[in-house]
mmCIF file of C-alpha atoms in Angstrom:
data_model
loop_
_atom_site.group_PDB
_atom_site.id
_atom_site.type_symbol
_atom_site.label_atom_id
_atom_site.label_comp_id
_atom_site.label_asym_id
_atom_site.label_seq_id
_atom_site.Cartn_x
_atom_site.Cartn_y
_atom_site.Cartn_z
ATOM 1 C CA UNK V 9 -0.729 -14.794 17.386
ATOM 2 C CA UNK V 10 -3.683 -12.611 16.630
ATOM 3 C CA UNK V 11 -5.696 -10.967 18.894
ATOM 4 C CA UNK V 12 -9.287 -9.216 18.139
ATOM 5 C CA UNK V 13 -8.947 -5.623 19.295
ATOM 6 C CA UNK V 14 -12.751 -4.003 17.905
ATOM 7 C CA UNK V 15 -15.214 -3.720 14.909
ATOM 8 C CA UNK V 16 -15.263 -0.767 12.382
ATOM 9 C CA UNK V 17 -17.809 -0.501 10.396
ATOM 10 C CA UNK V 18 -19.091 -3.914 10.792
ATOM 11 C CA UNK V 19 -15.196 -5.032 9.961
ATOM 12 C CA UNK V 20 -12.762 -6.857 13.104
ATOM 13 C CA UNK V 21 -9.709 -5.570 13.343
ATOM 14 C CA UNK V 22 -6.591 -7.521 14.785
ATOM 15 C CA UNK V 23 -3.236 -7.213 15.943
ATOM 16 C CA UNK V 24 -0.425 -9.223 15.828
ATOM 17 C CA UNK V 25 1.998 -9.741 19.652
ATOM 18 C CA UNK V 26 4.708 -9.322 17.060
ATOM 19 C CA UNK V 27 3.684 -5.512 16.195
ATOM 20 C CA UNK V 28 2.947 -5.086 19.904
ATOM 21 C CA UNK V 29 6.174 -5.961 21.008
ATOM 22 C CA UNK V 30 7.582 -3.714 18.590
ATOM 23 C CA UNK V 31 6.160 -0.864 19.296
ATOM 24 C CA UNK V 32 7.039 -1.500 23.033
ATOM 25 C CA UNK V 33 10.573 -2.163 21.379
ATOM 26 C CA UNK V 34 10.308 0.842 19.835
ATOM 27 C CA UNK V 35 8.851 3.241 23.294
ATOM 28 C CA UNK V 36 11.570 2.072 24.889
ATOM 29 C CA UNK V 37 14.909 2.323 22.318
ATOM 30 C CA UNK V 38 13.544 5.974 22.004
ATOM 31 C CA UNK V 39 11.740 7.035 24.880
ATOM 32 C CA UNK V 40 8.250 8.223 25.681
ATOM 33 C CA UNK V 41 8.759 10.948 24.182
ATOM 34 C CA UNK V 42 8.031 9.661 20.672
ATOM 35 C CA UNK V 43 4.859 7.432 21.580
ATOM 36 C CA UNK V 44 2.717 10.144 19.877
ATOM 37 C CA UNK V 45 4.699 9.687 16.615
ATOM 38 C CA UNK V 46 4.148 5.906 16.690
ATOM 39 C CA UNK V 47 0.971 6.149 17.304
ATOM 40 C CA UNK V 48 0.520 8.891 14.613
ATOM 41 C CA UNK V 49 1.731 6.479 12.430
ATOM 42 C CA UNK V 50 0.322 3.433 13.287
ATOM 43 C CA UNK V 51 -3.461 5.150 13.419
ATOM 44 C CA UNK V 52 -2.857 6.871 9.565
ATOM 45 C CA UNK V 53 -1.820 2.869 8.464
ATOM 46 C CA UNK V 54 -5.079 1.685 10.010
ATOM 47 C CA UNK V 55 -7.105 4.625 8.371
ATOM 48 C CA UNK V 56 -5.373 3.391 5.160
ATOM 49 C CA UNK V 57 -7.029 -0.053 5.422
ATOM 50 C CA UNK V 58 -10.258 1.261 6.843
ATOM 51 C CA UNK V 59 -10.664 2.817 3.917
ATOM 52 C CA UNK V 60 -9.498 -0.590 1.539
ATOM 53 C CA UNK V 61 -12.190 -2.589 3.874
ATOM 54 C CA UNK V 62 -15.366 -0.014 4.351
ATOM 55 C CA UNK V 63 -15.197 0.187 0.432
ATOM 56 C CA UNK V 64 -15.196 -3.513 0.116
ATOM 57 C CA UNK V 65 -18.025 -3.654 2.374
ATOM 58 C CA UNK V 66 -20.297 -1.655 1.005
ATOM 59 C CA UNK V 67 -20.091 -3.015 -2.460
ATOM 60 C CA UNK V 68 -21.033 -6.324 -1.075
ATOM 61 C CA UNK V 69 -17.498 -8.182 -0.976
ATOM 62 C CA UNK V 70 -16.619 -9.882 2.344
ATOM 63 C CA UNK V 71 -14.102 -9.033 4.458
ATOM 64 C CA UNK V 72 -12.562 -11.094 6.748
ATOM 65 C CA UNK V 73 -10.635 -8.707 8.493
ATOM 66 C CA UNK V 74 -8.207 -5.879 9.106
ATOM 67 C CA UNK V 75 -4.942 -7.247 10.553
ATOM 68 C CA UNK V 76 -2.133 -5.340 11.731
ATOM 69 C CA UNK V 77 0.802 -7.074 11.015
ATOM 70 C CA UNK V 78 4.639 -5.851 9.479
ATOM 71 C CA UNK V 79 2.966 -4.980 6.521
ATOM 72 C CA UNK V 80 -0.564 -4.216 7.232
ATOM 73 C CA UNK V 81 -3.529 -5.552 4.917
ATOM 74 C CA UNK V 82 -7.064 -6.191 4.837
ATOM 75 C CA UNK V 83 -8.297 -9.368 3.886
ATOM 76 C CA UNK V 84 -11.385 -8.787 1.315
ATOM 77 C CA UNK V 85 -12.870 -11.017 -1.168
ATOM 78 C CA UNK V 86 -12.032 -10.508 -5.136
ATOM 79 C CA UNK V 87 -14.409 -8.913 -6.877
ATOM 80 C CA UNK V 88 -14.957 -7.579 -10.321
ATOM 81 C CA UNK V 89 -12.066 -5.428 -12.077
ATOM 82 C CA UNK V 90 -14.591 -2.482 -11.601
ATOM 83 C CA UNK V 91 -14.948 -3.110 -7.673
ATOM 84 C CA UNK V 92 -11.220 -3.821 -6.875
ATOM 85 C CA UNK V 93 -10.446 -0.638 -8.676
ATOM 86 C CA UNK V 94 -12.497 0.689 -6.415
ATOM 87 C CA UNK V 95 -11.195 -1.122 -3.111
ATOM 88 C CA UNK V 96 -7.640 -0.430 -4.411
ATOM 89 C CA UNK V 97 -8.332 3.316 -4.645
ATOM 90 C CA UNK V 98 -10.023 3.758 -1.018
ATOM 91 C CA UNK V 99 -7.269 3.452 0.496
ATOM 92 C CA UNK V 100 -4.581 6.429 -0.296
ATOM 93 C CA UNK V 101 -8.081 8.731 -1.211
ATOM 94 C CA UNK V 102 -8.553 8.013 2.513
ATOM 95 C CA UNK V 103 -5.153 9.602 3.410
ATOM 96 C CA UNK V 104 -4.953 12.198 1.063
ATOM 97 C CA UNK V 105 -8.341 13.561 1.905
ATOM 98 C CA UNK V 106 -6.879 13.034 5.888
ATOM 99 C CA UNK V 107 -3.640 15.002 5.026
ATOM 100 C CA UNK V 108 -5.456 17.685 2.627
ATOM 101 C CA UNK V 109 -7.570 18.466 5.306
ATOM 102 C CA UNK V 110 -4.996 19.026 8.238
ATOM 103 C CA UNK V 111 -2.813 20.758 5.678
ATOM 104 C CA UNK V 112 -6.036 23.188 5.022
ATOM 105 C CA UNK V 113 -6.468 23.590 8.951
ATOM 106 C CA UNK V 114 -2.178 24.455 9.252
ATOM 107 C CA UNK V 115 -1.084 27.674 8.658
ATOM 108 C CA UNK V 116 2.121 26.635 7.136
ATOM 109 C CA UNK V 117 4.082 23.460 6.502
ATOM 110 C CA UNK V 118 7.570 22.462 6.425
ATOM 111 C CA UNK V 119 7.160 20.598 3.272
ATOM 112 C CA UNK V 120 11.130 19.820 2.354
ATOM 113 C CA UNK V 121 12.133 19.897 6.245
ATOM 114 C CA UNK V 122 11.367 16.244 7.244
ATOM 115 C CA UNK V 123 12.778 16.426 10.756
ATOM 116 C CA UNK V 124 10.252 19.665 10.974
ATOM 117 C CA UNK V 125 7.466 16.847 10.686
ATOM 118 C CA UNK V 126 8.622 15.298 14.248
ATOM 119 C CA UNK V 127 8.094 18.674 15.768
ATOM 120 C CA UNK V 128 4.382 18.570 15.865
ATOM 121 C CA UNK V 129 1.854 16.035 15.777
ATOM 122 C CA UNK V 130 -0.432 18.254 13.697
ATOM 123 C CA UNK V 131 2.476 18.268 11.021
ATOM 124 C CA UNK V 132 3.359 14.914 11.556
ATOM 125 C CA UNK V 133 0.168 13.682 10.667
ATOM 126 C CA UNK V 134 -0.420 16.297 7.578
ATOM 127 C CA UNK V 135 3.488 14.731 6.153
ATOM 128 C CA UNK V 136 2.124 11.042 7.060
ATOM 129 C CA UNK V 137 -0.652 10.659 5.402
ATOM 130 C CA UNK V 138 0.089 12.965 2.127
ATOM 131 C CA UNK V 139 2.938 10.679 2.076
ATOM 132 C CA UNK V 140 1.216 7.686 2.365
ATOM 133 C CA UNK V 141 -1.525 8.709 0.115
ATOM 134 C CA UNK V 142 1.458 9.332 -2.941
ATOM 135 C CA UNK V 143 3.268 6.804 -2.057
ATOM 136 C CA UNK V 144 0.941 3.952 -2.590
ATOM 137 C CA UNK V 145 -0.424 5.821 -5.954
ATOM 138 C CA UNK V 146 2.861 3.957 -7.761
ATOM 139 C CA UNK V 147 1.938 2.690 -10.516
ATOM 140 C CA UNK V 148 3.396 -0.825 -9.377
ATOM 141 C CA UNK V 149 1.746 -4.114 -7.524
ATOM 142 C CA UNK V 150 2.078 -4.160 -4.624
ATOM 143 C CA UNK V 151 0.970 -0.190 -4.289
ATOM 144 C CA UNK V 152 -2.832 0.273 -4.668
ATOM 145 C CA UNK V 153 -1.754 2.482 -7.699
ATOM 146 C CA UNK V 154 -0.099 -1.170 -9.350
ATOM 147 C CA UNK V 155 -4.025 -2.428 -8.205
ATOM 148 C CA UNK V 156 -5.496 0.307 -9.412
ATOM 149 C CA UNK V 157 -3.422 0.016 -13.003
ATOM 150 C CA UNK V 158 -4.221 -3.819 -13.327
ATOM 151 C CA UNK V 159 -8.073 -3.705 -12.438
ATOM 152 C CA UNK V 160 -8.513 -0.859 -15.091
ATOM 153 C CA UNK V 161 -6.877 -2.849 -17.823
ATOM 154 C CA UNK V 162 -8.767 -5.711 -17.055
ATOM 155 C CA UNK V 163 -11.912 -3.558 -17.522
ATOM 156 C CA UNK V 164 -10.515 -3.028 -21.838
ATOM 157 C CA UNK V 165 -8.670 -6.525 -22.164
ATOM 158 C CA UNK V 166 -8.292 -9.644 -21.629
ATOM 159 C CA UNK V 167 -6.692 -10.790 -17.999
ATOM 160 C CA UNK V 168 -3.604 -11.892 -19.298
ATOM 161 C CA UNK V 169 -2.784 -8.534 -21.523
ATOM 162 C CA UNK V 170 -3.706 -6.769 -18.711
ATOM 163 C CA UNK V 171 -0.941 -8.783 -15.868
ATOM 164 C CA UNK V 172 1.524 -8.207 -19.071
ATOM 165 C CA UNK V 173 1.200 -3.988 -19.184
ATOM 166 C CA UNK V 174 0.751 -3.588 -15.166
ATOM 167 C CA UNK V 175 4.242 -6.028 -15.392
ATOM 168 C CA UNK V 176 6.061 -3.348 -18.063
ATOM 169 C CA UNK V 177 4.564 -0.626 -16.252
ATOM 170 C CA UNK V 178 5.531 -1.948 -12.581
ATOM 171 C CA UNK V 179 9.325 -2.767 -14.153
ATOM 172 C CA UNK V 180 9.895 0.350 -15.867
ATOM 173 C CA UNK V 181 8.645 2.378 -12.198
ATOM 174 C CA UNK V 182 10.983 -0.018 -10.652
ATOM 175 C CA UNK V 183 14.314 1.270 -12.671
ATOM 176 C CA UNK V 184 12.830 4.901 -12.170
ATOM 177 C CA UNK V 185 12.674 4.396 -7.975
ATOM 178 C CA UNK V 186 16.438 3.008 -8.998
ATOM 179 C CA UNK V 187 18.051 5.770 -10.794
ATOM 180 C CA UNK V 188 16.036 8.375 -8.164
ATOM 181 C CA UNK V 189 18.648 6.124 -5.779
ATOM 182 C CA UNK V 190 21.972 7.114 -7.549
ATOM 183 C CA UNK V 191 20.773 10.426 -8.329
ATOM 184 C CA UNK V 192 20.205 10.995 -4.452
ATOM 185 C CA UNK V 193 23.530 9.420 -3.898
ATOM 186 C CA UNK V 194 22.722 9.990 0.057
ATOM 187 C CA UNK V 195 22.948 6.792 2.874
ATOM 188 C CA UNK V 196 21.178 5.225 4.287
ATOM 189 C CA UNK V 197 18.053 6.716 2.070
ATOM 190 C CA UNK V 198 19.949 5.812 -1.111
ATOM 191 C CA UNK V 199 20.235 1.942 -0.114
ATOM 192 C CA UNK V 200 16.516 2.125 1.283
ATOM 193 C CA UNK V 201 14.811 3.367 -1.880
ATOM 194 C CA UNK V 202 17.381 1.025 -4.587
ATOM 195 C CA UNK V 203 15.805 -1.658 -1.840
ATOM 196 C CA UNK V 204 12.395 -0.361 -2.606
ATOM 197 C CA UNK V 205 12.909 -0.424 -6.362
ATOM 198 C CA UNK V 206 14.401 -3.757 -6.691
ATOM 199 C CA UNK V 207 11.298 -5.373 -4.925
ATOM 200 C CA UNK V 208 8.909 -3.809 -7.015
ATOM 201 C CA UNK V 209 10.864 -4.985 -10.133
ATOM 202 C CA UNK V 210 10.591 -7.996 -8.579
ATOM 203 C CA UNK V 211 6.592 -7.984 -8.179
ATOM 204 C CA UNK V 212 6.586 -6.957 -11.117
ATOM 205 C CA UNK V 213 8.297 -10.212 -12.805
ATOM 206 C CA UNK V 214 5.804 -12.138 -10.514
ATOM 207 C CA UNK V 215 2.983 -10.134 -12.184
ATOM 208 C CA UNK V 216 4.574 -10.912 -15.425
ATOM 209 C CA UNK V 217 4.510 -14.901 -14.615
ATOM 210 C CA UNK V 218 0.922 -14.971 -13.525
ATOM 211 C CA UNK V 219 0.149 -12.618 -16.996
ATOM 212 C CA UNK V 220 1.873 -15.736 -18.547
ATOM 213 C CA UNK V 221 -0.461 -18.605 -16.458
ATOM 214 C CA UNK V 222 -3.831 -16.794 -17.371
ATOM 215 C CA UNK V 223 -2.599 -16.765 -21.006
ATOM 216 C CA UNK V 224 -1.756 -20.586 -20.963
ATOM 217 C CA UNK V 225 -5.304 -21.129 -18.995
ATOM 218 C CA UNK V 226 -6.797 -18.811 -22.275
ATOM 219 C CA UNK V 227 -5.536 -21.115 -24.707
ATOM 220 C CA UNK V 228 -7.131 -23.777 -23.166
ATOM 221 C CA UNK V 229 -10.517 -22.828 -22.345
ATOM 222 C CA UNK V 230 -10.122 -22.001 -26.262
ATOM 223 C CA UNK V 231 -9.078 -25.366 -27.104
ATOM 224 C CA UNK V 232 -12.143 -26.965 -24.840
ATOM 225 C CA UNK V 233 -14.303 -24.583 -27.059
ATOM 226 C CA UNK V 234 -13.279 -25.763 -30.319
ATOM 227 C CA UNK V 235 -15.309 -28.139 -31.605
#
């Protein structure tokens, strides 16, 4: 269930019970205490697709929405390969600029420490939102970098050649996120990043399918054409 929480920029944003109820879940497994880290968290995710939606917005495409849900998207109309490289991009330069800016305002930070992030909210929002802002830079749907890749090469080629190389690229990041698993060699964060890698080789096979349907679709506005 869905419920309407405000408007940003002319864009509604809703939030799932189910996210709610987790975060309540959540306040109360680890204690008050860590509220400020959740909502840290939770406000650098929405920032993220702010930043998706506002450039959607102002280059005309609608948007029905920003919706907080497990995995967080907003809803915006397809555009042209020039304009969803655009969207695509909005979001992770929205948290880098975020975390470039705290990290300019910090006078040090524990870059390699990770439990150091926890300490302070300043910090924890710096590590968040650099993180995030890498993070979805992979060049692999469904990162905005994979986006990104696929709305560029549909600028220079044809829409199926351009689902085929975001596919290779997508795979072959895949295998990388893999073997950065076994090199690590560390659980739980070994099993959670070979989990991360298999599901992007896994988009990435998907891509590779619907690279295969726009071919076929190709072919047969070509064969309509023929006289």
């Amino acid at each position: 269930m869905w419920i309407r929480l405000l408007k940003v920029g002319g864009v509604a944003l809703y939030v799932d019970l189910l996210v709610v109820a987790l975060l309540a879940f959540l306040v109360l497994q680890t204690g008050m205490a860590h509220w400020p880290i959740l909502l840290i968290v939770l406000g650098s995710v929405l920032l993220h697709e702010v930043g998706h939606a506002l450039a959607a917005h102002f280059q005309g495409l609608k948007v029905g929405g920003i919706y907080l849900h497990i995995v967080p998207f907003a809803y915006v109309e397809r555009g042209k390969p020039h304009q969803e490289l655009i969207v695509a991009l909005a979001g992770p330069a929205t948290n880098l600029l975020l975390g470039v800016a705290l990290l300019a305002a910090s006078d040090g930070f524990p870059w390699l420490d990770l439990e150091a992030w926890l300490r302070e909210p300043h910090w924890t929002a710096t590590g968040v939102n650099l993180l995030m802002g890498v993070v979805n830079l992979m060049p692999a749907v469904p990162a905005d970098g994979g986006r990104a890749l696929r709305a560029f090469l549909m600028m220079k080629m044809a829409p199926a050649t351009a689902y085929a190389y975001t596919a290779r690229v997508g795979t072959f990041t895949g295998v990388l996120v893999l073997l950065f698993a076994l090199v690590l060699w560390r659980w739980p964060d070994s099993a959670a990043i070979a989990v991360l890698g298999v599901f992007l080789i896994i988009v990435a096979w998907r891509e590779a399918v619907q690279g295969q349907r726009e071919r076929r679709a190709e072919r047969a506005r070509s064969s309509e054409g023929d006289p």
